[in-house]
Short mmCIF file of C-alpha atoms in Angstrom, two decimals:
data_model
loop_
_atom_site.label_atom_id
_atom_site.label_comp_id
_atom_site.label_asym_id
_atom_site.label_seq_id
_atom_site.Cartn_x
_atom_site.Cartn_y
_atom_site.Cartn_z
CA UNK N 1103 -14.36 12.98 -5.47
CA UNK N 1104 -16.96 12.14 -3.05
CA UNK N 1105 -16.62 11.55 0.09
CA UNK N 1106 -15.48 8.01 0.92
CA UNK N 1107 -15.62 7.93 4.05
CA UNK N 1108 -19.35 9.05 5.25
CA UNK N 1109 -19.56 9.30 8.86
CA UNK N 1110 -21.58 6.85 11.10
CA UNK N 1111 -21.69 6.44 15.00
CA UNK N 1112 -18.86 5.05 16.49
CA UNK N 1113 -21.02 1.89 17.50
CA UNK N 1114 -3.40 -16.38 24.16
CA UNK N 1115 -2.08 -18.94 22.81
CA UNK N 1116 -0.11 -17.66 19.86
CA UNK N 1117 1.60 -20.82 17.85
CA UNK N 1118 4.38 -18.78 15.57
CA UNK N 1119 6.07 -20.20 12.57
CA UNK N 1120 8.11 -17.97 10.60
CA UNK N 1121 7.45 -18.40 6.33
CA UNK N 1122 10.31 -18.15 5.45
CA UNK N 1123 12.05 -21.32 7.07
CA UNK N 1124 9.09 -23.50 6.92
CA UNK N 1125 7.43 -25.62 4.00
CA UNK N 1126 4.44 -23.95 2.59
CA UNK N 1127 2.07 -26.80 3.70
CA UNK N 1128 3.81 -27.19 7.04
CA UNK N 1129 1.59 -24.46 8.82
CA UNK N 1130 -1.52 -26.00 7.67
CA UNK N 1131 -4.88 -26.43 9.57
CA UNK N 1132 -4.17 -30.06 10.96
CA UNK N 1133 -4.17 -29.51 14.75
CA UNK N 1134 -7.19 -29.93 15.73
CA UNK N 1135 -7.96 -31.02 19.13
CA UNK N 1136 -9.95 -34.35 20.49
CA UNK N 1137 -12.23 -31.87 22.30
CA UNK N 1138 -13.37 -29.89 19.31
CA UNK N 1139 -11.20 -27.09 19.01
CA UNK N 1140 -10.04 -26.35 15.18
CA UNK N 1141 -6.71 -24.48 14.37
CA UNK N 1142 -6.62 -22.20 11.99
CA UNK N 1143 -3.55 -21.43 10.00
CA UNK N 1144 -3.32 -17.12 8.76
CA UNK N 1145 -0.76 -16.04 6.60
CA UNK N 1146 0.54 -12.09 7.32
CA UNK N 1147 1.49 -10.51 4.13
CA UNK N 1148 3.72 -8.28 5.19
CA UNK N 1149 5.34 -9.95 8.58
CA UNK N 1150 8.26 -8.43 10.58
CA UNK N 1151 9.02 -6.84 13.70
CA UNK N 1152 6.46 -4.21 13.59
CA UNK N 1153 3.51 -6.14 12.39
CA UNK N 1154 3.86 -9.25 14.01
CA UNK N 1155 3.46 -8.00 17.24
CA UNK N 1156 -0.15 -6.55 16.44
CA UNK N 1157 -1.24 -9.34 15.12
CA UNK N 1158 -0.41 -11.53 18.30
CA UNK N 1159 -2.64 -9.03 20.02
CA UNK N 1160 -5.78 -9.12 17.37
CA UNK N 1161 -5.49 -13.02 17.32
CA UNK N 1162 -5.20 -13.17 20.90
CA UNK N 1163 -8.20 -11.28 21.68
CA UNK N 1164 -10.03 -13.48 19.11
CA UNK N 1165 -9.27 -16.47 20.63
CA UNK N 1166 -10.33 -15.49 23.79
CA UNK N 1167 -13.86 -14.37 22.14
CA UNK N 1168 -13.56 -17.54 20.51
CA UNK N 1169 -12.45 -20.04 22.71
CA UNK N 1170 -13.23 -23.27 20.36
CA UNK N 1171 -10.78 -21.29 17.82
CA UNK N 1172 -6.79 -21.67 17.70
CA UNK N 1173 -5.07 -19.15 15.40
CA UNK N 1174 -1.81 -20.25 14.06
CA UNK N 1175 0.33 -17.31 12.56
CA UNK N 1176 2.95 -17.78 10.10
CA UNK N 1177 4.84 -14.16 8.88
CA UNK N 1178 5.62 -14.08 5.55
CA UNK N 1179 7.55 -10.71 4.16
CA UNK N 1180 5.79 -8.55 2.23
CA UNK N 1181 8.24 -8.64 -0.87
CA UNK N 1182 7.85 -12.62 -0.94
CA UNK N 1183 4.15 -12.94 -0.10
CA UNK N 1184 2.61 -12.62 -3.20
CA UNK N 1185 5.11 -15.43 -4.75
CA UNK N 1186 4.31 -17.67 -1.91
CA UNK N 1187 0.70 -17.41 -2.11
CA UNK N 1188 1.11 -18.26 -6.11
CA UNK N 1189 3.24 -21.57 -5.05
CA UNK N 1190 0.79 -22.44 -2.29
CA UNK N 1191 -1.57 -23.34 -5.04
CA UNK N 1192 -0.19 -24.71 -7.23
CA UNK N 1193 1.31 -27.03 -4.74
CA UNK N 1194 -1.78 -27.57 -2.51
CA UNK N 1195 -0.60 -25.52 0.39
CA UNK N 1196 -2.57 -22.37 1.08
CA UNK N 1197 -3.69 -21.49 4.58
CA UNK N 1198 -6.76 -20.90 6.02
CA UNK N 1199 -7.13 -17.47 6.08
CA UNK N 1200 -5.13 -14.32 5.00
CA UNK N 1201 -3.89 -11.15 4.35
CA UNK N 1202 -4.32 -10.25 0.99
CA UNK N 1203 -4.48 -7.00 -0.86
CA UNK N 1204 -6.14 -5.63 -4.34
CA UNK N 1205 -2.18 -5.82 -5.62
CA UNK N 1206 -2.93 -9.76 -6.16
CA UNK N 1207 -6.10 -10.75 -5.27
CA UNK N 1208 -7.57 -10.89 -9.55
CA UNK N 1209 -4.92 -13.32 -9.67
CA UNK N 1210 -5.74 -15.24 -6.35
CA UNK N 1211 -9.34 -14.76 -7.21
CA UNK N 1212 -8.73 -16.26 -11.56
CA UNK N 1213 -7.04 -19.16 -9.62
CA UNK N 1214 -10.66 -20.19 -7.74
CA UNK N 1215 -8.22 -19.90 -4.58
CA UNK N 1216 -10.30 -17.48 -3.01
CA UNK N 1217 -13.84 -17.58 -0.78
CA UNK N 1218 -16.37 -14.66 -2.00
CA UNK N 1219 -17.10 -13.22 1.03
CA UNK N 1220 -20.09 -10.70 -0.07
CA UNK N 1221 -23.02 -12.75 2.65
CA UNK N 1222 -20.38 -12.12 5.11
CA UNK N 1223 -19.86 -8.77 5.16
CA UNK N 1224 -23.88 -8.34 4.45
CA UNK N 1225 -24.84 -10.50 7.45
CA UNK N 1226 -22.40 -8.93 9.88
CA UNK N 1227 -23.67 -5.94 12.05
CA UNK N 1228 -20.25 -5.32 12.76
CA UNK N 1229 -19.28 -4.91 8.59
CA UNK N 1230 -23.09 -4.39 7.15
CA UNK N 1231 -22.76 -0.36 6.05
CA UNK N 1232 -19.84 0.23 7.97
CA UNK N 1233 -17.07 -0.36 5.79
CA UNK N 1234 -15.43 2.56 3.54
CA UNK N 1235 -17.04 2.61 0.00
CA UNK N 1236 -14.47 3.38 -1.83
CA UNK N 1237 -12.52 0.50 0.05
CA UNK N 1238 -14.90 -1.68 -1.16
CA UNK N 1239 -15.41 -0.46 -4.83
CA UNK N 1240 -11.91 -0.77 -5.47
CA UNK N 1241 -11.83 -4.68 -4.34
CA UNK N 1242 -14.78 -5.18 -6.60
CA UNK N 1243 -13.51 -3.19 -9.67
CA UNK N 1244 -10.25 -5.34 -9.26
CA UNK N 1245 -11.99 -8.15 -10.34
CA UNK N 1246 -14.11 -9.58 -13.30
CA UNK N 1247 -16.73 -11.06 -11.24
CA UNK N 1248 -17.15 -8.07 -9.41
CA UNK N 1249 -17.53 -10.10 -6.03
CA UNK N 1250 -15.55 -8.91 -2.63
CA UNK N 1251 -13.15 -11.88 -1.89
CA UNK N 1252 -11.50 -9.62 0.96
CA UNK N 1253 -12.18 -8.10 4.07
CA UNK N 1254 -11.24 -4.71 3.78
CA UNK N 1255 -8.58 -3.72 6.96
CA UNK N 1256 -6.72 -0.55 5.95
CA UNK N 1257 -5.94 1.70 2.68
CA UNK N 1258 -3.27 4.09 2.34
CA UNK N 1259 -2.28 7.15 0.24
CA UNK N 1260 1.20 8.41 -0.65
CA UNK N 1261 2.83 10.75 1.68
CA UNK N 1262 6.14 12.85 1.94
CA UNK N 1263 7.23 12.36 5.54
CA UNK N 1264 9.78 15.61 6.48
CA UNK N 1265 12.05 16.23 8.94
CA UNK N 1266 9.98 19.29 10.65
CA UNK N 1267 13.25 19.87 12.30
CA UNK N 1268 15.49 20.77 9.69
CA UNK N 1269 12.92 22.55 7.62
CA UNK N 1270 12.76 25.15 10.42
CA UNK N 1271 16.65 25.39 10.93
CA UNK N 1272 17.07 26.39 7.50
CA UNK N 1273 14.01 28.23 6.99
CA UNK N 1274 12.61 26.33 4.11
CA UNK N 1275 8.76 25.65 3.12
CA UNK N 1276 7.24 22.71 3.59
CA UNK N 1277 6.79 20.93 0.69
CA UNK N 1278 3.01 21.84 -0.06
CA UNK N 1279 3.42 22.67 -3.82
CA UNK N 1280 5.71 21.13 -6.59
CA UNK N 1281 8.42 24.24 -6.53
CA UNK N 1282 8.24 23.75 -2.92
CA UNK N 1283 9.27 20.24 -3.00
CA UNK N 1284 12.30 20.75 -5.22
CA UNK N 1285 13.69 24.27 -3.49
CA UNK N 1286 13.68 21.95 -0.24
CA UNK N 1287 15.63 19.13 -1.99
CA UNK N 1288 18.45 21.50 -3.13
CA UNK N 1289 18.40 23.49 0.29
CA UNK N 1290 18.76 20.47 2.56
CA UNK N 1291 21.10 18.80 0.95
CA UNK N 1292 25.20 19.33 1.94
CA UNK N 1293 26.70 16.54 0.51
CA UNK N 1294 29.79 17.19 2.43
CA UNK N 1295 27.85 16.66 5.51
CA UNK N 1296 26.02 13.79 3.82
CA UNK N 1297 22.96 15.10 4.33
CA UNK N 1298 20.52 15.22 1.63
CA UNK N 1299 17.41 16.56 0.31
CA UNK N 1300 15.57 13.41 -0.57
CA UNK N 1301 15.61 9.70 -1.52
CA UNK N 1302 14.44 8.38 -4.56
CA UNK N 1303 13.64 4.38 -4.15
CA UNK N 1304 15.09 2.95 -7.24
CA UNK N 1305 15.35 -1.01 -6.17
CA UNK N 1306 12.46 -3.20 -5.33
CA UNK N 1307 9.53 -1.48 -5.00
CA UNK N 1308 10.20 1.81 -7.07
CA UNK N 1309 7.70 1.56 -9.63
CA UNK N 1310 4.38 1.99 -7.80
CA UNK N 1311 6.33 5.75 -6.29
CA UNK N 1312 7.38 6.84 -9.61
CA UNK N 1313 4.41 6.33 -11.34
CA UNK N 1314 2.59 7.84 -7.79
CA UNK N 1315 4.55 10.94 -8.15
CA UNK N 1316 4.53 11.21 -11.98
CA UNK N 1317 0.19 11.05 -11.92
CA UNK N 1318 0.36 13.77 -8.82
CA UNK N 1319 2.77 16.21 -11.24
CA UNK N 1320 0.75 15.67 -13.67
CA UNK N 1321 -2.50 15.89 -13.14
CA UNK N 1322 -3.83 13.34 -15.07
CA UNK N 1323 -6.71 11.29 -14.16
CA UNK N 1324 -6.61 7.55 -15.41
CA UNK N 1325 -4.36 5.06 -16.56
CA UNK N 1326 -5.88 4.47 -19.90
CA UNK N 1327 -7.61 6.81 -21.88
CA UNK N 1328 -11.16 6.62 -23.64
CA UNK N 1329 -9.54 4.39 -26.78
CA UNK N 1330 -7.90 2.64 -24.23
CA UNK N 1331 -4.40 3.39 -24.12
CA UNK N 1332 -1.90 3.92 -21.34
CA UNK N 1333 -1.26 7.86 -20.95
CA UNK N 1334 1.80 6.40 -18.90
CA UNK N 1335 4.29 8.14 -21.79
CA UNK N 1336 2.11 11.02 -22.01
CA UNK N 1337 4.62 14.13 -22.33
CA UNK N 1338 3.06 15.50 -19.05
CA UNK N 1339 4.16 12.33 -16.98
CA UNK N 1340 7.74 12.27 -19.11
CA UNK N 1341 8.11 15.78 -17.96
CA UNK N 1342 7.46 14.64 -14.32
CA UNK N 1343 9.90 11.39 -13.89
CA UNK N 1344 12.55 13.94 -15.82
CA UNK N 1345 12.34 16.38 -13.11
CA UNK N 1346 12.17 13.26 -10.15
CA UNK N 1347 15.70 11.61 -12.25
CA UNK N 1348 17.01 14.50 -12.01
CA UNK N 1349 17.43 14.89 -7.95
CA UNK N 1350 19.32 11.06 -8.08
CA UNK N 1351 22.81 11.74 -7.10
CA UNK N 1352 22.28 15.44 -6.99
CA UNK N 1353 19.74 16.23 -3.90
CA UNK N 1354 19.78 11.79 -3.36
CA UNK N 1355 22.63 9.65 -1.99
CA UNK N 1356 24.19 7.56 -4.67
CA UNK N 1357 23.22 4.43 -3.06
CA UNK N 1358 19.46 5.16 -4.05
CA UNK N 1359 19.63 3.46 -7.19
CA UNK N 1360 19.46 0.20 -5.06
CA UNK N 1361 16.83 1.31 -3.01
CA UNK N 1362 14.60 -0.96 -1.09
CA UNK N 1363 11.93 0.04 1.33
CA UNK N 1364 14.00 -1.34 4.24
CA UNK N 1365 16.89 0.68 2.95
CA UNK N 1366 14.54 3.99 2.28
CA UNK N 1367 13.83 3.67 5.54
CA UNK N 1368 17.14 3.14 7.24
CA UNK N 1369 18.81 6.03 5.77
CA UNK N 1370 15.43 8.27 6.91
CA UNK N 1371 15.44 7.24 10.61
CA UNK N 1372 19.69 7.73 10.29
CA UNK N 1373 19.23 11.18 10.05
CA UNK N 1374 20.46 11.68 6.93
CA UNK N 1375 17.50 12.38 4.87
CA UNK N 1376 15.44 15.46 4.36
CA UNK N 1377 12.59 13.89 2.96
CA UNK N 1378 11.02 10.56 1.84
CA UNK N 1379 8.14 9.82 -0.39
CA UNK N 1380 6.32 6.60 0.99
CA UNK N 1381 3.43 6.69 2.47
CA UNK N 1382 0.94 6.51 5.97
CA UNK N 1383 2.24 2.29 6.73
CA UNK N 1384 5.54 4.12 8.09
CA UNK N 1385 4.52 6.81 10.45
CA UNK N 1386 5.27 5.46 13.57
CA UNK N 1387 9.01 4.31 12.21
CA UNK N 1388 9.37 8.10 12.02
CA UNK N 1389 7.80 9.20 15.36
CA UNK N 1390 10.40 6.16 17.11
CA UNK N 1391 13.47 7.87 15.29
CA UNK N 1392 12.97 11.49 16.05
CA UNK N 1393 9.74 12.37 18.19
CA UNK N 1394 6.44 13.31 16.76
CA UNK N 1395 6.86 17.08 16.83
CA UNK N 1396 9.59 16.19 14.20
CA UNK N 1397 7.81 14.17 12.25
CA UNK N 1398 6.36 16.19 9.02
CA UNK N 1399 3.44 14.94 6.59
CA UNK N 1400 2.52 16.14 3.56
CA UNK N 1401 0.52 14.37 0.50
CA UNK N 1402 2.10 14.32 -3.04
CA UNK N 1403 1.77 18.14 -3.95
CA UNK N 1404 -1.17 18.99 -5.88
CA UNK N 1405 -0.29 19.13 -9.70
CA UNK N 1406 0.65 22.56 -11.42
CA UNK N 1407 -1.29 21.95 -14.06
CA UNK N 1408 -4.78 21.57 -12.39
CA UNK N 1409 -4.14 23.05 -8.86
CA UNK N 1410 -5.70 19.35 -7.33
CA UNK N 1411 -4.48 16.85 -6.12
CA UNK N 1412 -4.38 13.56 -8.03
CA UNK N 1413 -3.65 10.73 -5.92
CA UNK N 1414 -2.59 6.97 -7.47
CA UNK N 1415 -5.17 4.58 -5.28
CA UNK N 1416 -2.93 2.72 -3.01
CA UNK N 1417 -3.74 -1.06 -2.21
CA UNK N 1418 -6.52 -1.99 -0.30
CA UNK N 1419 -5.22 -4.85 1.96
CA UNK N 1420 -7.06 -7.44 4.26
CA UNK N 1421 -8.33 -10.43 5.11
CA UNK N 1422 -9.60 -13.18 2.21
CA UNK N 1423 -10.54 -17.20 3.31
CA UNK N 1424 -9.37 -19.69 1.09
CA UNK N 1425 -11.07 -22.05 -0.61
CA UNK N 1426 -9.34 -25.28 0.36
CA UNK N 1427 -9.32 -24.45 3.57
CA UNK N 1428 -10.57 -27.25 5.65
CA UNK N 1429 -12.40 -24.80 8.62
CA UNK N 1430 -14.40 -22.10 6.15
CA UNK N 1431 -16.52 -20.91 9.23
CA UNK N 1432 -14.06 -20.48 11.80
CA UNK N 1433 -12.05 -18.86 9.03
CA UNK N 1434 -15.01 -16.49 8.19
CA UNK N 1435 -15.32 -15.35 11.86
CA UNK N 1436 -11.81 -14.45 11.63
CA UNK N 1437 -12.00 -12.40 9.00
CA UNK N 1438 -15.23 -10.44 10.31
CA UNK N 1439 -13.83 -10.02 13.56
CA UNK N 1440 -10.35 -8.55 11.68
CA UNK N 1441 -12.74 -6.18 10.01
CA UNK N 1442 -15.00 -5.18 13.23
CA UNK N 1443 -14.57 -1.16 14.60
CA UNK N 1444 -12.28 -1.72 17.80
CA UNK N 1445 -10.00 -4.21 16.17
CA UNK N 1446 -9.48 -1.83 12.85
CA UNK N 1447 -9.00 0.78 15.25
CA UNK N 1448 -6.26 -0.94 17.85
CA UNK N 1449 -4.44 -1.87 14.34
CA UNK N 1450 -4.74 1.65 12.35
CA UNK N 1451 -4.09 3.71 15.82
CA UNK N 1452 -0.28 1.50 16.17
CA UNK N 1453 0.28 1.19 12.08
CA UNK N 1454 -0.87 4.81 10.65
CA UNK N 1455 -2.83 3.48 7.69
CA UNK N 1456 -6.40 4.88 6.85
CA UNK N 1457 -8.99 2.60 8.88
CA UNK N 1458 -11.69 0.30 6.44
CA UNK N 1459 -14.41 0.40 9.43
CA UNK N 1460 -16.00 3.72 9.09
CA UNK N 1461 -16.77 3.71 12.92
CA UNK N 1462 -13.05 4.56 13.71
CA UNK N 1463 -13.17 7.72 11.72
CA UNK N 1464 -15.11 9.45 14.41
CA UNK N 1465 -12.54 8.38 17.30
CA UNK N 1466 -11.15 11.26 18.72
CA UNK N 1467 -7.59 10.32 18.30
CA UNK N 1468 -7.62 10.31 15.00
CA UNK N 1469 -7.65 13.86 14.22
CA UNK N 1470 -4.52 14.36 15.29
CA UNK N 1471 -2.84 11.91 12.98
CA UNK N 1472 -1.49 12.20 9.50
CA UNK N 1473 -4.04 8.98 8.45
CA UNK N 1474 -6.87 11.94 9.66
CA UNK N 1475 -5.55 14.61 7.67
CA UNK N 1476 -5.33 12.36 4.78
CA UNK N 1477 -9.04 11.22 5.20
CA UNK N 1478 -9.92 15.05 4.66
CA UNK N 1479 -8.03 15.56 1.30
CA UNK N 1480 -9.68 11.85 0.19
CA UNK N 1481 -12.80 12.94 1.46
CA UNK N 1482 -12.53 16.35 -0.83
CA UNK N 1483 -14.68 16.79 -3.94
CA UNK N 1484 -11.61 18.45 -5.81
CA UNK N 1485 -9.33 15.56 -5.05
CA UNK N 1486 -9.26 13.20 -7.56
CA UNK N 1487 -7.91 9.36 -7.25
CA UNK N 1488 -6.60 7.43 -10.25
CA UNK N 1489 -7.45 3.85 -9.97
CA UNK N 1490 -4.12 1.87 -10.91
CA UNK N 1491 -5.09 -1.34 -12.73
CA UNK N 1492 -4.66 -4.00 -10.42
CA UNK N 1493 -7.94 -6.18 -12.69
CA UNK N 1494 -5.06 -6.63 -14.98
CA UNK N 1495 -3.04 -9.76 -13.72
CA UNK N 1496 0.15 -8.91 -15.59
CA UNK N 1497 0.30 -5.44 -13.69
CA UNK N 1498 2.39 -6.44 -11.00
CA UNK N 1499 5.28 -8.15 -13.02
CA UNK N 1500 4.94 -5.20 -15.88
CA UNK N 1501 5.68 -2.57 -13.33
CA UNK N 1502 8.05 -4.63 -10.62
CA UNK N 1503 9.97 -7.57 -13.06
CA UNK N 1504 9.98 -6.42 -16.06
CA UNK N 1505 10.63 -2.12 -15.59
CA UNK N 1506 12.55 -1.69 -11.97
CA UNK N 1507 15.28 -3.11 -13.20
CA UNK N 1508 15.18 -0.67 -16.32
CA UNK N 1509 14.50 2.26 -13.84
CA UNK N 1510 17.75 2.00 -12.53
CA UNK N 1511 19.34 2.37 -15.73
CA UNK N 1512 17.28 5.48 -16.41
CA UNK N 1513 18.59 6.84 -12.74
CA UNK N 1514 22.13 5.41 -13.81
CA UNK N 1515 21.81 8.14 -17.18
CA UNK N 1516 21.93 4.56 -19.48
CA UNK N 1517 18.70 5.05 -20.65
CA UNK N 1518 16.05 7.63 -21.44
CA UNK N 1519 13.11 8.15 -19.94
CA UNK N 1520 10.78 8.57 -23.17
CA UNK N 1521 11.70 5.16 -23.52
CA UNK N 1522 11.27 3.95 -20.28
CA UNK N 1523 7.91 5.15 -20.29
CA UNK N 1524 6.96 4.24 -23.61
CA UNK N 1525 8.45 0.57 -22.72
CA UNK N 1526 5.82 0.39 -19.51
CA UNK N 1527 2.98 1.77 -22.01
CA UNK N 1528 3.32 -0.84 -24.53
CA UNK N 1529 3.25 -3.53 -21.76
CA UNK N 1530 0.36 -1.69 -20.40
CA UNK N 1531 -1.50 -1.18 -23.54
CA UNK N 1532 -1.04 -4.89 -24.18
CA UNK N 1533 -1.96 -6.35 -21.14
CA UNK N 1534 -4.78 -4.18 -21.30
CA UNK N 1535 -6.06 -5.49 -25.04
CA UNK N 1536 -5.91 -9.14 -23.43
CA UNK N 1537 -8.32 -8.55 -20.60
CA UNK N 1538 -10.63 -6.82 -23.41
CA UNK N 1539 -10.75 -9.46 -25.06
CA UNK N 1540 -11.45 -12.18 -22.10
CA UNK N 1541 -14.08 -9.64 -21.13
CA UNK N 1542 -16.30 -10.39 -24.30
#
């Protein structure tokens, strides 16, 4: 893969309303003031203690650059922020501006809901040239048009986080290979003590880790092949989510099968947990709970087969303007100022994820993180992404709706996982012939 991230010079009045306990139109951009001053209503995607905070910084520091600009924040969770942007329009009620990521956007963008934003990012010094490539291929490729409706703020990639800790009290490898992965899951776990190996996610949320881990087993490079068909339920991923099954309830707690993030998490930072496959978004949870020098990070271990790694592209989240918003301009300064070096670094330095703005890359703190090890193996020839088809708008509900549920059975032993696989395919595969055919 070539290198994404090519290096350049490194060149408040906070109204809160929480989205959950508010009508969707109630936060809209009606305040404006007598002397001139517009309000702006922004919708977090993924609001909660650790997130809000940093954005009451960022949209503090942009209001005092822009002082004929109020910024109105309303958090939304990230499990119900794609279902309230969908209700905002059908019901009228979007905000101004957003955070949005290439999970939803084709279906934002098929809606007309969203702003292109392409003169914006070409007419910015701060975002001409500047922004990650690959960041902003992927936001293009996820939709028909081919336009950039978002301002890229962050990407990720899948990580094991490991207690450094109790690798070294019982003398076990870190998990940098496959073998090494599963030796550690049996070592560390004493069920007695209820301590365990690992923990498989198996509620909300599970499907984009399973199928991240089954690709990075694997070793297999896209989604569909050259006919067009899902290798999802290709007997190389089968034999992967066989061998991931197989640690529930073994080298996992029980309660797994209802697995959450929040819950993934909990159990992590309570010490009873080995390891965790999520990915860079939770690093500083993990520093909090036991100390950085405990902290360990590894990506998913290359695959036996090939020797590389193969990483599923994560989400590429940021900020998108709306088009009914009433204030475009203010909106689009926003969004540009989001994007610009020292606010993508302040927000990548306190979150972990991989910075858009390719400015922060040569920051000297940034080394010495796991998001700067992870820019290395993205930045590696040898590595090889596989983009996850987000351009399909039924993706989402094949993989979250319509299989977690069915994933739990599979963990549960009430179904198999050839099926289970060959289940997601066929959704896939038809999905997949209906954007074909729009395409002609």
């Amino acid at each position: 893969m070539a290198d994404i991230f090519p290096r350049r010079p490194v060149a408040a009045l906070l109204a809160l309303c929480l989205g959950g306990g508010l009508a969707l139109g109630g936060c809209g951009g009606t305040d404006d003031a007598a002397d001139g001053t517009v309000t702006l209503t922004f919708w977090d995607n993924n609001g909660g203690p650790t997130r809000t905070p940093l954005w009451e910084h960022i949209i503090a520091e942009f209001q005092q650059a822009n002082p004929t600009i109020r910024v109105k924040y309303v958090g939304i969770p990230i499990a119900q922020a794609q279902q309230k942007y969908n209700t905002a329009v059908a019901a009228g009620g979007l905000p101004d501006v957003g955070g949005v990521s290439t999970a939803y956007v084709a279906e934002l963008a098929a809606q007309k809901a969203l702003v292109p934003l392409d003169d914006l990012v070409a007419g910015s010094p701060e975002l001409n040239g500047k922004l990650v490539p690959g960041f902003v291929e992927t936001l293009r490729n996820t939709v028909p048009d081919n336009k950039l409706y978002i301002v890229p703020q962050t990407g990720n990639m899948d990580t094991i986080w490991y207690r450094k800790d109790w690798f070294t009290k019982e003398g076990v490898a870190a998990p940098a290979t496959w073998d090494a992965f599963f030796a550690a899951a049996r070592k560390l776990t004493d069920s007695s003590r209820n301590r365990y190996g690992f923990t498989i996610r198996g509620g909300a949320g599970s499907s984009f880790q399973f199928i991240a881990e089954m690709y990075a087993y694997s070793g297999i490079t896209t989604i569909f092949d050259e006919a067009g068909k899902s290798t999802v339920d290709d007997p190389r991923n089968v034999e992967a989510l066989k061998k991931i099954v197989a640690l529930y309830d073994k080298q996992t707690p029980k309660a797994d099968v209802n697995n959450d993030f929040p819950k993934m998490v909990a159990q992590f930072v309570g010490g009873s947990i080995g390891m965790m496959h999520h990915n860079l978004g939770s690093y500083q949870d993990h520093v909090k709970a036991f100390g950085a020098d405990n902290v360990g990070f590894a990506p998913l271990p290359p695959s036996p087969a090939t020797g590389t790694y193969t990483i599923a592209s994560n989400p590429v989240g940021g900020v998108a303007v709306f088009a009914s918003g009433k204030h475009r301009d203010a909106a689009r300064r926003f969004a540009a100022f989001v994007g610009s070096a020292a606010q993508n670094s302040y927000w990548t330095r306190n979150t972990g994820e991989l910075p858009a703005n390719t400015a922060v890359r040569d920051e000297a703190w940034i080394s010495e993180t796991p998001a700067g090890k992870a820019l290395a193996i993205l930045s590696d020839p040898k590595t090889k992404v596989v983009p996850l088809p987000y351009f399909l708008p039924e993706f989402n509900a094949n993989v979250k709706a319509d299989l977690e549920p069915i994933y739990q059975k599979v963990l549960l032993g009430q179904e198999t996982v050839e099926n289970f696989l060959a289940r997601l395919a066929a959704l896939l595969n038809e999905a997949h012939t209906k954007w074909r055919a729009r395409q002609k």
